[in-house]
Amino acid sequence: MPETVPAGDPRGVDEEPITEDTPETRSDPELINATRGGDTTAYAELYERHVHSARRLARILSRDPAGADDLVSETFAKLLHTLREGAGPDLAFRPYMLQTLRNTFYDRVRRDKRVEFTDDLTPHDSGEIFVDPAVEGQERRYAALAFGKLPERWRMVLWHTEVEEESPAKIARLLGMTPNGVSALAYRAREQLRQNYLTEHAADSPREECRWTVDRLGARVRGKLGDRDATKVDDHLNACVTCNLLFAELTELNSGLRGVLAGVLLGTAAAPYIAAGAVSAAGLVVGGFIGVVFAPFKAAFNWVRRVVQQLGTKGSVATGTAVAVAAAVVVFALTAGDEAEDPQAAPEETIIAPSDESEVEAEPDPDDPIPPEDPENPADPDDPAEETSDPAPDETTPPAAEPAAYAIEHGLGTTGLVAGGEAVLPIRLEAPGGTGGAFAPVASRDPESGAVEPASGWGQAAATDRVTLDIEFPEGISLASETAAPGWTCVESGAVVSCSIAKMPSPAEANLRILIGADVSGYQTFKVTVEGPGISGTTFLKVPIAPAGSQVGYASLDATGVTAAGNTWMTCSVPGCKDGALYGAGDRWPMKAYKPSDAPAGREGEAVSGAKLDVPGGAAIAWAGLYWAGSRSDLPSEVSLYSNGSWTSLSEDSRRDTGSGTQAFTDVTGLVSGGGEFWVATDNHQLPVSECVGWPLDASTACVGHRWAGWSLTVVYAEPGAEKKEVAVYDGAPAADTEIAVEDGGQVDIAATLWGGSAYRRGDSLTAGGNGLGQPATCSAAGAVNGANWYAFGVDVAVHRTSTGDNAVIRFTRGDDPFIVGVVAVAAPHTD
């Protein structure tokens, strides 16, 4: 093998006269070639040689000196870009430069011809009052969105009470409810519609720290927030000028809700409609025009309703109704202002309850997510209604049976779903008082007060009638199939999917096929409610969704933090190159397997490296995963882990192609009991080492290409007394950039492992909720036993801790550094 001679060593080199080679002594062609190679000093010399000629021509063409200087600057900037792209002149720089300057000037002239400079707008302004159709369309959109967010049965009740003017007793027969239940549901539907409409006005792109408050401003204006949330909203309003102004705007909008919405949705018919609002409940006389407008829609809806009822879907409304029909319902419901009376329940007849108490319907109505303070008297304090008294119940009537509170859980275990395609969301339903099951019971939660009803156990409840399952989907997720195994029929309405089945299946489950948008990620919340004769339950399911191209390796709501450590298996083979790479000499070197002399005995001859894992004292290890990766596809399938004083041979559990490399994984939870020093070894013959035969080499030589291999130990732990968090480990994301959403604000821990990065490429960044966390790919491995000043070629392991607002985003941006996102573990605040 030829002797390697360090750079600058005069051995073996004939002494020749040294001629000074500076930019000033080079010709234009030499400077052009140097500029194409990235030498900015050469281009500076070209600029100094030819800028005077450029200024002379620019002053001839331009009207003023400032414009001439701008023209010269733009021309030389274009030329620099052209030369770096490999185009432009090879010899004659000045003629090419002058032609570029002329073309730039002509482009400016053509652009300015399309702009008219004037101080008199009279020819362009007719003085007529302009009604912006975009604003009117936006108001209609707000109303449609507010109506679409209501559950299907709520919209049906609004239609029958406000448009059809049917009595609660008649509607009760359609829905299988009591008249009082219908009255309560109609009141709540109108109130929720008002809140939704106000919230839609406030929901246009709020700041992350204001999003929680903005989502509740509609309810605060209507006075429907609980004391705790109202206090939290008021505290934010006192400190935030923007939200305070928005609150004042919504308060004013609320005071004129009838006129605003009637004008938006009825147009010129608004005035006669409001004037007719005081007509008695015997029939709402809207006027000839509105009667003609709505008659076809009412007839069409009645026909659809009869068809649906004949098909057996009691209490449901067919989808696909014309937008005009939905708008009509919104108008009728929302313009029934605070002075209008809510529908009153007719006196109920005494009913002898069946012997099986499970068939007795429980009040309030199952579809209602906002329980009234008094179901028997649903009138709003602002909407005083005539008092009605029901006859005393028959003494023989037994009390209604309390519905069994169902526990609800997803069947994903410690995994999750993936964005950018179809997936199956398995929902498990279990009633209390059983003999046990595969999942821990989930308590039902009151959506308004937050009170929790603990579930006492598992078991299969016998349901003898139709069961409904309502799922409120997060944004970006929709229903992919109208059938769900084993036998559910589902209908999507806005963000709510309603599924029904004739009898609770065994096992009690529903497997929904859903479509997840490509930009959805992080923990997402599904509100799930199960209702049926004698059964009920509501909970909020937290489901982790991995960014497109990756997968959820592990997920838990009981852990408290994440951490990671790792190191490289390779280093450069030229003397002094490790220090050179660290201090600015680049990272394109011949590469060899790293074999330190201080590694634990037992794996001599193999590539091996160590790292110290930082875990809080006393914390229990919930999960530990060992990842290793390399720039070649023939990555070793077997490695050895040194922990607790001995080596353990391991084989990969899975392998993923990451685009420009390969990543393998194995579960090592049983081998990690806490923090400390860990070493990982592998067969050095399967690493992408270089085959260079000498040095120095030309920088374009293939053997000094980007080669790397290394490992990372990612750990999820539970620290006693610490706050539980939403923890998820996302494996691999070969997409261009990676984003992971964080739903609730607070302290967020991020343990990230990146492969194939370089400290010498720029433009890459890591942010969390707008907080900059620096350049993610710097070839620095957290915990490496070599210390902080160790260039871990192609391996980056880092642990970050930062604070974010609600609905934040963790974003990896690559820029010019095409690194691979290998593993990202996130521990974010968990809010019930």
Coordinates of C-alpha atoms in Angstrom, one line a residue, residues 406 429-436 457-463 503-509:
Y406 CA -70.5 1.5 29.3
L429 CA -67.6 -1.4 24.3
E430 CA -67.9 -3.1 27.7
A431 CA -70.5 -2.8 30.5
P432 CA -69.7 -2.7 34.2
G433 CA -70.2 -5.6 36.5
G434 CA -68.7 -8.3 34.3
T435 CA -66.1 -11.0 34.7
G436 CA -63.2 -9.3 33.1
G457 CA -65.6 -3.9 35.7
W458 CA -66.2 -5.7 32.5
G459 CA -69.1 -7.8 31.1
Q460 CA -71.4 -8.1 28.2
A461 CA -74.7 -6.3 28.6
A462 CA -77.8 -7.8 26.9
A463 CA -79.4 -5.1 24.8
K503 CA -78.6 -5.5 18.9
M504 CA -75.3 -5.2 20.7
P505 CA -72.9 -7.7 19.0
S506 CA -70.8 -10.2 20.9
P507 CA -68.0 -9.2 21.4
A508 CA -69.3 -5.7 21.8
E509 CA -67.2 -3.8 19.3

